[in-house]
Coordinates of C-alpha atoms and ligand atoms in Angstrom, one line a residue:
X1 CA 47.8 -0.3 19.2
X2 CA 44.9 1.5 18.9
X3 CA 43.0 2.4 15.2
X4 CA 41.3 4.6 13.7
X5 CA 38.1 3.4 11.8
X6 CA 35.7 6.0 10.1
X7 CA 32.1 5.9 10.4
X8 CA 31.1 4.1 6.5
X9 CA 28.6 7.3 6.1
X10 CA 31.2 10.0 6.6
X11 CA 33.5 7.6 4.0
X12 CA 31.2 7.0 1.2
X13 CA 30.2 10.4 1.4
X14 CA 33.3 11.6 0.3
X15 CA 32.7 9.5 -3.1
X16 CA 31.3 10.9 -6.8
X17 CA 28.4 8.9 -8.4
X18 CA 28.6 6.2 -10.2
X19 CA 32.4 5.0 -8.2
X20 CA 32.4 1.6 -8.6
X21 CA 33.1 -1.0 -4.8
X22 CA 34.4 -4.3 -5.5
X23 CA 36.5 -7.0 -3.5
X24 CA 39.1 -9.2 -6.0
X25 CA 40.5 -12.7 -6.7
X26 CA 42.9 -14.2 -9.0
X27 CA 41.7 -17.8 -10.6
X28 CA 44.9 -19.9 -9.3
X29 CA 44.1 -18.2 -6.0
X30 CA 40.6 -19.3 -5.3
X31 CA 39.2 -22.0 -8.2
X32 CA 41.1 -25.2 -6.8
X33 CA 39.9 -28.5 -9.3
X34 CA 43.2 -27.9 -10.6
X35 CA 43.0 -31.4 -12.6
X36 CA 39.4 -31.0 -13.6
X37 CA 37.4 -29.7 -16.1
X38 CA 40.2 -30.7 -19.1
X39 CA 42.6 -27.8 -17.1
X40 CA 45.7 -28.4 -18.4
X41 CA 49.1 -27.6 -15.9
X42 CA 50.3 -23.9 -14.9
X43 CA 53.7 -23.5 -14.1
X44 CA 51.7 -22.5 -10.3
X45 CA 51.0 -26.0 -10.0
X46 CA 54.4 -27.3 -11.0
X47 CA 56.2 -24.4 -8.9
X48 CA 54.0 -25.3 -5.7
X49 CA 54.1 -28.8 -6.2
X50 CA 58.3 -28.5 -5.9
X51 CA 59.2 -29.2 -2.3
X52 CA 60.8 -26.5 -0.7
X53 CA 59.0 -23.8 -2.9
X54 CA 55.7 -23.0 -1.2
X55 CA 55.2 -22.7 2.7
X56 CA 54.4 -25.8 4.1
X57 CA 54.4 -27.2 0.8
X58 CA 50.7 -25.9 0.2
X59 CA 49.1 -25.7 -3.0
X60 CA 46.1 -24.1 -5.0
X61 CA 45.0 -27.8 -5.8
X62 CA 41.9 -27.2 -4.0
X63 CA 42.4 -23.2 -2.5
X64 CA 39.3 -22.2 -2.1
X65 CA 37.1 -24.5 -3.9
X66 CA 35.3 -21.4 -6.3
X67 CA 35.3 -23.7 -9.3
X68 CA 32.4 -25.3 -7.4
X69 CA 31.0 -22.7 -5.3
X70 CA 31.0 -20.0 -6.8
X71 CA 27.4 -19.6 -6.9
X72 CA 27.5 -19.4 -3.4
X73 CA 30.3 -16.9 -3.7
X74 CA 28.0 -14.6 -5.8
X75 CA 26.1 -14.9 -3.4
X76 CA 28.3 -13.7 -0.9
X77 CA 29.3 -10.6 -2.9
X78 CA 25.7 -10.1 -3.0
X79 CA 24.8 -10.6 0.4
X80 CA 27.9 -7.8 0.6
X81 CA 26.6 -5.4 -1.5
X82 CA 29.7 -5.2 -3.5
X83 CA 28.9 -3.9 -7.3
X84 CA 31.7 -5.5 -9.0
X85 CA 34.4 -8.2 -8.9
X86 CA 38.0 -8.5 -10.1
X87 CA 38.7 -11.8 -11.2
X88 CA 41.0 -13.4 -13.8
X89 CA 41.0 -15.9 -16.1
X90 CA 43.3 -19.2 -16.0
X91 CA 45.0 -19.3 -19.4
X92 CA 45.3 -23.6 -18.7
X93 CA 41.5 -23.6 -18.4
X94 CA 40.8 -22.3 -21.6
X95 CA 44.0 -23.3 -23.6
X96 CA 45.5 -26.4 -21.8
X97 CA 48.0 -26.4 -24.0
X98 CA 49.0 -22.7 -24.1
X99 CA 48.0 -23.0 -27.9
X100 CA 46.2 -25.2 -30.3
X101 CA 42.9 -26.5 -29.3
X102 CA 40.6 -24.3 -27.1
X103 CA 38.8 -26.3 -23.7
X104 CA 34.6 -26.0 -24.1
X105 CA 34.6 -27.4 -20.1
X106 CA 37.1 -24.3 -19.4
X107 CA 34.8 -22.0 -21.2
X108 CA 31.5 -23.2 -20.0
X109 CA 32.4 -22.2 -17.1
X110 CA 33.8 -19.2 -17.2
X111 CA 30.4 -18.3 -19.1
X112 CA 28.3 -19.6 -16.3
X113 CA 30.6 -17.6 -13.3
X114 CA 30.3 -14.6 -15.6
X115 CA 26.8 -14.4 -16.7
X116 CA 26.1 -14.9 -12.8
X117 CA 27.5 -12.2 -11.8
X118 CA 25.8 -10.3 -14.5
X119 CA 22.6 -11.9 -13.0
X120 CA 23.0 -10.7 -9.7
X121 CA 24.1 -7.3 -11.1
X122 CA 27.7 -7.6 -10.1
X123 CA 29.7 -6.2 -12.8
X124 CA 33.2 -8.4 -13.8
X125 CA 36.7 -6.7 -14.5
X126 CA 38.3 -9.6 -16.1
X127 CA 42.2 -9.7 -15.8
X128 CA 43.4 -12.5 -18.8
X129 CA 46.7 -13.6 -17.0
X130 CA 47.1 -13.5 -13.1
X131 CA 50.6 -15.4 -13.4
X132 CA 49.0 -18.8 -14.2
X133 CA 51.4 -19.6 -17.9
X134 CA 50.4 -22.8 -19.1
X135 CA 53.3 -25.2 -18.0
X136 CA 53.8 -26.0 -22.0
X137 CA 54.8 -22.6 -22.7
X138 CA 57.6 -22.5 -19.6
X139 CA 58.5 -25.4 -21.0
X140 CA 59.3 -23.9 -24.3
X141 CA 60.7 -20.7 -22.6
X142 CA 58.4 -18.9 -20.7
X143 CA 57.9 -15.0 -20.7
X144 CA 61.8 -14.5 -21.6
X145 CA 61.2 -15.9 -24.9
X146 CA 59.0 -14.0 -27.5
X147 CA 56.7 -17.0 -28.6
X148 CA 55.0 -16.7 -25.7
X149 CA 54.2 -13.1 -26.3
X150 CA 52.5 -14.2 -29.7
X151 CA 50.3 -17.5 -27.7
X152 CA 49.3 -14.6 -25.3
X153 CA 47.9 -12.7 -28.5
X154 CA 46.1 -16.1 -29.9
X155 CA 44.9 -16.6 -26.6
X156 CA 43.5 -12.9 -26.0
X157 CA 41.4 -13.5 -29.6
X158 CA 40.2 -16.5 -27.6
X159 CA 38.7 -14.9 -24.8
X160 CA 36.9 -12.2 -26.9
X161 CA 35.4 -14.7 -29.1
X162 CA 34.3 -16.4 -26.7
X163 CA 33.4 -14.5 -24.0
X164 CA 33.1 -11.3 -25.5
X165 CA 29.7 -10.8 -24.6
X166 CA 30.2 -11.0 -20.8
X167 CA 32.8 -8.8 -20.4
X168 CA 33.0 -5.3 -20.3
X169 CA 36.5 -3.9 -19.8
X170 CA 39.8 -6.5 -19.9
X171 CA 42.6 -6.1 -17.9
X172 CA 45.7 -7.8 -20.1
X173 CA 47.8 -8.4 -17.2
X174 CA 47.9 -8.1 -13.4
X175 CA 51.7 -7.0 -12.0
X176 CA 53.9 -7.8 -15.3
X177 CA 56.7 -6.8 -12.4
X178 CA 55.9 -9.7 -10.3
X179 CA 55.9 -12.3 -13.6
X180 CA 59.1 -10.5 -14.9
X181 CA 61.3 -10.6 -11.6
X182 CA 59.7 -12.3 -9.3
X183 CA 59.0 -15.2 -11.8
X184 CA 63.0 -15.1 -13.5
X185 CA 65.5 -13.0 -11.2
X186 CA 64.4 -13.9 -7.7
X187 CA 62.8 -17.3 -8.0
X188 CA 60.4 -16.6 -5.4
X189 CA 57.6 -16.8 -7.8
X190 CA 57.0 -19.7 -10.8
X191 CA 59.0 -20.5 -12.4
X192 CA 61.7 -19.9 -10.0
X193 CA 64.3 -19.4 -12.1
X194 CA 67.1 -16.6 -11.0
X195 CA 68.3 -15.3 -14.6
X196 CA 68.8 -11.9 -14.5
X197 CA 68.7 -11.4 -18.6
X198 CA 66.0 -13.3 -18.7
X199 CA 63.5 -11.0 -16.7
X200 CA 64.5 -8.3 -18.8
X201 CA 63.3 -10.5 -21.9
X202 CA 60.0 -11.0 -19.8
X203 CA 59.3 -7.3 -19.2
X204 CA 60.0 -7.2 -22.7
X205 CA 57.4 -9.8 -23.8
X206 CA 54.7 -8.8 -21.2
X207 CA 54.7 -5.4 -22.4
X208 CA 54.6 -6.4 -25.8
X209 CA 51.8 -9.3 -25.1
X210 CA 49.6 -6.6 -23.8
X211 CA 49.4 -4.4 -26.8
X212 CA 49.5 -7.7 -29.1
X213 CA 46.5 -8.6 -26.8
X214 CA 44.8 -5.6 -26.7
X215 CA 44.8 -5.3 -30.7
X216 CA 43.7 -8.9 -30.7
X217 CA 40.7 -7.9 -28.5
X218 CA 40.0 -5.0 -30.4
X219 CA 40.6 -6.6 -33.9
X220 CA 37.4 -9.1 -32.4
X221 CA 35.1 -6.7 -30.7
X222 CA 35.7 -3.4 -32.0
X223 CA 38.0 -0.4 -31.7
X224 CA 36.5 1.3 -28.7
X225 CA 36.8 -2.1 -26.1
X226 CA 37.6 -0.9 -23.1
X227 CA 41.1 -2.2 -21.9
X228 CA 43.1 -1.8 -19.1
X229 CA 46.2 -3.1 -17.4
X230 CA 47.1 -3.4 -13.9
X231 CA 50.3 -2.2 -12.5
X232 CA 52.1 -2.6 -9.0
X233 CA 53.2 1.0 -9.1
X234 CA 55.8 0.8 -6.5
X235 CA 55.6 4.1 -4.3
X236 CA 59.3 4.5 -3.6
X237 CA 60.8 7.4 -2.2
X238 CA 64.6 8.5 -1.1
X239 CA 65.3 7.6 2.4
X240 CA 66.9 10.9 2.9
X241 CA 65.7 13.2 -0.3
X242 CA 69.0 15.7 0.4
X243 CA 71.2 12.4 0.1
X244 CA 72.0 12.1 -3.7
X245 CA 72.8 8.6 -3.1
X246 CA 69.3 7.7 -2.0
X247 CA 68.0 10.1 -4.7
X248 CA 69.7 7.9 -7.3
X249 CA 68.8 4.5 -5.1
X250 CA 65.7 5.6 -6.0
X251 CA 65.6 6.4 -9.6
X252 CA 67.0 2.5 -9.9
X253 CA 64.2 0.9 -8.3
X254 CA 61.8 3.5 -9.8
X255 CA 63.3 2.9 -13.4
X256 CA 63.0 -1.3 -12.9
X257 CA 59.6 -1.4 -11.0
X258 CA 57.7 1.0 -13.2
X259 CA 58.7 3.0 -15.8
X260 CA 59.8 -0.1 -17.6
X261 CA 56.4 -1.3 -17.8
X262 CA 54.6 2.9 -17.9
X263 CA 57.5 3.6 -20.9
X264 CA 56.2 1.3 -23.4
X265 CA 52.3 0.9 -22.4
X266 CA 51.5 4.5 -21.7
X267 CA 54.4 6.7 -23.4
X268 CA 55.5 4.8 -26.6
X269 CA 59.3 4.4 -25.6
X270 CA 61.6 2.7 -22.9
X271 CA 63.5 4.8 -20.6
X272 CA 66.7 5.6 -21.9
X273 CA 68.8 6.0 -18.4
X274 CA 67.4 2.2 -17.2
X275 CA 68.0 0.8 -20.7
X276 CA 71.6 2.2 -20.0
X277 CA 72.0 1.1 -16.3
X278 CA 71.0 -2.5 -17.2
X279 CA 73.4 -2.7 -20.6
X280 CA 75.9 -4.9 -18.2
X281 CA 73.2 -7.4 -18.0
X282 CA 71.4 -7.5 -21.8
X283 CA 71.9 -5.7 -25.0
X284 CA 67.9 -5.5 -25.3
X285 CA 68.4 -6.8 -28.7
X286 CA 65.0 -8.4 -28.2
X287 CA 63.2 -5.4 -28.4
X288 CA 62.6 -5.8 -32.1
X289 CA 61.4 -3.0 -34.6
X290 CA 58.0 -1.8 -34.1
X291 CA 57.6 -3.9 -31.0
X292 CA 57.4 -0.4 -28.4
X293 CA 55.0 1.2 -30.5
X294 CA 52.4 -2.2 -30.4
X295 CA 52.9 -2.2 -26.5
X296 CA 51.4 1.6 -26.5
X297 CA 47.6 1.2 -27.0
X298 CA 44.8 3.8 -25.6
X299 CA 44.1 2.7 -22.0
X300 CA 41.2 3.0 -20.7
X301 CA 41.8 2.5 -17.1
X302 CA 45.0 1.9 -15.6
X303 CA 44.3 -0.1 -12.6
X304 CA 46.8 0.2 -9.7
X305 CA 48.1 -2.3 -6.7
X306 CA 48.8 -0.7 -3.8
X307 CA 49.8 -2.0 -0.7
X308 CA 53.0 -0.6 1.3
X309 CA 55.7 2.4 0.7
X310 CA 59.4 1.7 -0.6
X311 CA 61.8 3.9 1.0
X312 CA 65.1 3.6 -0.5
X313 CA 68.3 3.8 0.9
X314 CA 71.7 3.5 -0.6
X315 CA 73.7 0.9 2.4
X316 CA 77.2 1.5 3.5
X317 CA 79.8 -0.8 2.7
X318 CA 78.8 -4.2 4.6
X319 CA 75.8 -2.8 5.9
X320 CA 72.2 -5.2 5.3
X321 CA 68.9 -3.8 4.1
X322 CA 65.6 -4.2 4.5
X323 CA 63.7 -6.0 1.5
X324 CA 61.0 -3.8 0.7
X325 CA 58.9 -6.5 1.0
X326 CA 60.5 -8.1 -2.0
X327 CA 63.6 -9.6 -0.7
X328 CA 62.2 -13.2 -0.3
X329 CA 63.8 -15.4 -3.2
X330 CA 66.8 -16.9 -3.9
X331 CA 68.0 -13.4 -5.3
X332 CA 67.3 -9.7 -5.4
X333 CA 64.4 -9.2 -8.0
X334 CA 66.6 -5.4 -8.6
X335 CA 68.1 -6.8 -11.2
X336 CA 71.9 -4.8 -11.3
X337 CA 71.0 -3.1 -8.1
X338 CA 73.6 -2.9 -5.5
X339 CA 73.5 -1.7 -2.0
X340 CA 70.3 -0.6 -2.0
X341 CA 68.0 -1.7 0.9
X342 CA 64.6 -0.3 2.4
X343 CA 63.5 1.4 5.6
X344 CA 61.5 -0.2 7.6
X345 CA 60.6 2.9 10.0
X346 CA 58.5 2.2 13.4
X347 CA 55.1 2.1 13.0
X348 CA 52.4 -0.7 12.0
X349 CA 53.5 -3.7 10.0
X350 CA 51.0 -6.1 8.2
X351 CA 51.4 -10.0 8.7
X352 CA 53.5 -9.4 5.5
X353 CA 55.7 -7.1 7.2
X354 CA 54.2 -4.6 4.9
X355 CA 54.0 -1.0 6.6
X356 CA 50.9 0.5 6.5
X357 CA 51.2 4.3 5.7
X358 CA 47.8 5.2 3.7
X359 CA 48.8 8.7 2.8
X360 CA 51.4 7.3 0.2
X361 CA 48.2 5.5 -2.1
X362 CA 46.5 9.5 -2.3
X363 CA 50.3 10.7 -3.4
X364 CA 50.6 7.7 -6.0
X365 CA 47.5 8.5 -7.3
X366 CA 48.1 12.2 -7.5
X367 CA 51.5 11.3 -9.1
X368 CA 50.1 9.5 -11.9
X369 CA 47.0 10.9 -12.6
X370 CA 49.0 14.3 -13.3
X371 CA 51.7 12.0 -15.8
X372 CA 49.1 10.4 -17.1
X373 CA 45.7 12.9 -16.9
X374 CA 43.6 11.3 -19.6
X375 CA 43.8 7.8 -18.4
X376 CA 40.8 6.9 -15.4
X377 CA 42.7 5.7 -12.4
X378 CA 41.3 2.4 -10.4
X379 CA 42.3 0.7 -7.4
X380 CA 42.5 -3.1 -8.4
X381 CA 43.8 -4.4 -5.3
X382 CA 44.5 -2.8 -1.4
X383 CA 44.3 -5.0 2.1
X384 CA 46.1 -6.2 4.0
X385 CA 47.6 -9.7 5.9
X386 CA 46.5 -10.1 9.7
X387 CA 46.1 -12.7 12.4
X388 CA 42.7 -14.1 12.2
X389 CA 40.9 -15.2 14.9
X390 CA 37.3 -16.7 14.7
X391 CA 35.4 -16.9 17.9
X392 CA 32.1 -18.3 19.0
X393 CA 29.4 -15.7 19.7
X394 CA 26.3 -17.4 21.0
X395 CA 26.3 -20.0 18.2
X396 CA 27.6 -17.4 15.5
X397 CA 31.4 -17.1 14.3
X398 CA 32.8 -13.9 14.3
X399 CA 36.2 -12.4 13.2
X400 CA 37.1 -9.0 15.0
X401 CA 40.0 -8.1 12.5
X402 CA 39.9 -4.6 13.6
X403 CA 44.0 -3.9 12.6
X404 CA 42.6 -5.2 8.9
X405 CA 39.1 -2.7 9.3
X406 CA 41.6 0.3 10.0
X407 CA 43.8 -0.6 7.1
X408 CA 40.7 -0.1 4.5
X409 CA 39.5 3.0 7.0
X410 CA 42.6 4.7 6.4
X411 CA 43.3 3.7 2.8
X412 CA 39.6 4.0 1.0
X413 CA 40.1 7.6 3.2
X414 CA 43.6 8.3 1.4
X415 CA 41.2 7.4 -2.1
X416 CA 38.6 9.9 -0.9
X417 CA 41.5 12.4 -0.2
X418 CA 43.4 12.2 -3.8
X419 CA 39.7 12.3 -5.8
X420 CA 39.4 15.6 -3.5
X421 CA 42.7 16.6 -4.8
X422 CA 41.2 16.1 -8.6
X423 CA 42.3 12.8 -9.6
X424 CA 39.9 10.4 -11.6
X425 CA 39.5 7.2 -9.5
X426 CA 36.7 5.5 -10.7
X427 CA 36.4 2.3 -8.3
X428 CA 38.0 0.8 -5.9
X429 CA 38.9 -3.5 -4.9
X430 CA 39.4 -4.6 -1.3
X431 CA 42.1 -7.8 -2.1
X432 CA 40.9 -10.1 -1.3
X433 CA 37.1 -11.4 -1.5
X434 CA 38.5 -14.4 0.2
X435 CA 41.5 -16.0 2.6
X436 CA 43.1 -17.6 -0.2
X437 CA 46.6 -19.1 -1.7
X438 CA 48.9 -16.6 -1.2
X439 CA 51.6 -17.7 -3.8
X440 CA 54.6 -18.5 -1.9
X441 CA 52.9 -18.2 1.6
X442 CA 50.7 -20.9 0.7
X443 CA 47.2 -20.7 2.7
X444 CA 49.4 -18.7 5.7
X445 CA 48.9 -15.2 4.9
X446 CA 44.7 -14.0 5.4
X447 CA 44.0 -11.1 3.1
X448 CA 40.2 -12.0 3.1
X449 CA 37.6 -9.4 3.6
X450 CA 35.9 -13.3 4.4
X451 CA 37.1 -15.8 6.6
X452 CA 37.5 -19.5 4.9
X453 CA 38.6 -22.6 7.3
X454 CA 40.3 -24.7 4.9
X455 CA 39.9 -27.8 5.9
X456 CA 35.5 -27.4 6.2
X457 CA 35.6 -24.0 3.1
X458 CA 33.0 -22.9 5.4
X459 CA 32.8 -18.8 4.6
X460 CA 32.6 -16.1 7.6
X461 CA 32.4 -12.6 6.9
X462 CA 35.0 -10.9 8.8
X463 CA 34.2 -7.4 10.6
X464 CA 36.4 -6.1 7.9
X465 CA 34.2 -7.0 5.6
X466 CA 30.7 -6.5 7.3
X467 CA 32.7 -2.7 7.9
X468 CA 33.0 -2.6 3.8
X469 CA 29.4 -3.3 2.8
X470 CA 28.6 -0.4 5.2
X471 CA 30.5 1.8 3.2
X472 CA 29.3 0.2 -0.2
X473 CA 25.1 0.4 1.2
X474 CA 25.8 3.9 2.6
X475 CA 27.2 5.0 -0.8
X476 CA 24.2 3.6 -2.9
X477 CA 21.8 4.8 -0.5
X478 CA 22.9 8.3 -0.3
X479 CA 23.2 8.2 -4.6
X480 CA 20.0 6.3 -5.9
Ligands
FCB1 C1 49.5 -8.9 -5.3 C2 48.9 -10.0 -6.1 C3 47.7 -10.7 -5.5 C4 47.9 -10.9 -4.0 C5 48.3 -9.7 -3.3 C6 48.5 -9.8 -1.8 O1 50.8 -8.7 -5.6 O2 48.4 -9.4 -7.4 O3 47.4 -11.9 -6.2 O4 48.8 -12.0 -3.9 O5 49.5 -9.2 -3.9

């Protein structure tokens, strides 16, 4: 295999002023001291603590160890040059309970992380829930039930009291899709329950916890707090587009993976053909009066996940598809969908068996920044899985990810060509900052723009990442 890397000048040439660089994390991914600081349970470390759930029974009991280092982190970024971070929030840090009493330890610290990155003039995007629910609230029915929707709003009003100050735009959720299915129809997520109805309830509730959390924000800090949500648009085409049954194959998975969760938040309304398609499975009498029009509050970014293509295909009798990169689970996460599998044409394949094709991220973004024109676009989170291998150098460790170098080459490219194309991107987040606990994969899966050997947490920059900065110094020294 041979790749294609751009020169960092010719790349950050191609990007506007003020376009903001940034690497991401998610809290149960990297902060580890899961029984410290008063933290109280997430159903993460239930789920990963369940034999048989995580590979190699790994946990993010210690993941990274950022609840201690992250000043050394920072540092990190800053040795990077990165501008800004993604991070979220864990709810159990700063509610251990899901309600009721607020944590001062929890707190404390997000106030020291934050107002150190402000320091060191990196600016935060906080996300409020990376799919960390406070056990408690599973307990009492998790996303399917509407309760939890109203603790999300409590807990919102929470963080803008008392963080308010540090942050500058909030992200309500990260991937609602992934907490919805993932979480209640496949099991391959926490809770790792398989009840079709009840991820319908969930999408419900998440959309509806974003507007009531958005409103709570702005009800704190004023009217014109920036707030954002991030999305795993899924980029899914029609194997063959002159095949109405892959046309319609598509139109399923395009109904359940986004417009579900773009109806309510950005257009005031569910779509009526998936409400229809999923009647066998729930009457959506959960959707109460009112409840669509809370979930449809002004964005002011709409941050998107991108990482592979979905081509659909509607299977012959008895034939077996490919899972889009979804399939692990006990069940399909398609809720209703039959005998639709994915293409998975030749090409090149992440460790996730994730195919890399960057031109489908600059059609995405094209796609919804024509839907959705008045709402800034960002790139929350794009990388990629590889093989890592750290070698010795004369006394210096060195990791040649070139296959991961060429992903971000080709993708921050695809960026470049849809801002070209008109759209309004306005920053962009390599995923990860770190190797980290890859939810299901456990600590097997590398998406780190940084190496981290576990067992030491000693931090190497890969190439991938020395490649990044590049681009990150090159655009700040060509735009003072
Ligand atoms: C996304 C998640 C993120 C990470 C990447 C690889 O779905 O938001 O936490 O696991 O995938």
């Amino acid at each position: 295999m041979t790749y294609e890397i751009t020169d960092p000048a010719a790349l950050a040439a191609r990007f506007p002023d003020g376009f903001r660089w940034g690497s991401a994390t998610a809290a149960y991914q990297v902060e580890g001291a899961a029984d410290e600081g008063g933290r109280g349970p997430s159903i993460w470390d239930t789920f990963s603590r369940t034999p048989g759930r995580v590979l190699n029974g790994d946990t993010g009991d210690v993941a990274c160890d950022h609840y201690h280092r992250w000043e050394s982190d920072i540092a990190l970024m800053r040795e990077l040059g990165l501008d800004s971070y993604r991070l979220s929030l864990a709810w159990p840090r700063i509610q251990p309970d899901g309600s009721g009493a607020v944590n001062r330890e929890g707190v404390d610290f997000y106030r020291r992380l934050l107002t150190g990155l402000r320091e060191a003039g990196i600016e935060p995007l906080v996300t409020l829930y990376h799919w960390d629910l406070p056990q408690p609230l599973e307990d009492a029915g998790g996303w399917p039930s509407r309760e939890t929707a109203l603790r999300y709003a409590d807990y919102a009003a929470i963080c803008a009291r008392e963080l308010g100050d540090l942050i500058g735009t909030w992200t309500t959720f990260n991937e609602p899709w992934c907490t919805a299915y993932l979480g209640y129809a496949s099991g391959h997520h926490a809770p790792g329950r398989t009840e079709p109805a009840a991820a319908l309830a969930a999408v419900h509730h998440l959309n509806l916890a974003h507007g009531l959390g958005a409103r709570a924000i702005r009800a704190e800090l004023g009217e014109d707090t920036p707030i954002s949500v991030t999305l795993n648009v899924h980029a899914v085409r029609p194997s063959d587009p002159g095949d109405p049954a892959d046309v319609e194959a598509t139109r399923r998975i395009d109904g359940l993976g986004n417009r579900l969760f773009t109806g309510p938040m950005l257009e005031g309304a569910y779509p009526q053909d998936v409400l229809e398609d999923t009647a066998p499975i729930t009457d959506w009498s959960f959707v109460l009066d009112g409840d669509v029009e809370t979930a449809h509050v002004r964005l002011d970014a709409l941050g998107i996940n991108y990482y592979t293509p979905m081509i659909a295909r509607a299977l012959a009798p008895g034939e077996v598809g490919g899972s889009g990169g979804h399939g692990e689970g006990a069940a399909s996460p398609w809720v209703g969908v039959e005998g639709v599998g994915f293409d998975e044409p030749e090409g090149e394949y992440t460790r996730m068996g994730w195919y890399v094709e960057p031109a489908t991220l600059t059609a995405l973004i094209a796609d919804l920044s024509s839907r959705y024109p008045e709402v800034p676009l960002v790139v929350t989170e794009n990388g990629a899985a590889y093989e890592d291998v750290v070698v010795d150098e004369g006394g210096e460790r060195r990791v040649h990810d070139v296959g991961r170098t060429a992903y971000y080459s080709g993708h921050i490219g695809a960026v470049a060509d849809a801002i070209d194309a008109g759209a309004d991107v306005r920053g962009y987040f390599a995923w990860s900052l770190l190797d980290n606990f890859e939810w299901a994969f456990g600590y097997d899966r590398r998406f780190g723009i940084v190496h981290v050997d576990f067992p030491t947490q000693e931090r190497t920059v890969k190439d991938s990442g020395r490649w990044y900065s590049e681009v990150v110094g090159a655009h700040r020294a060509s735009r003072p």
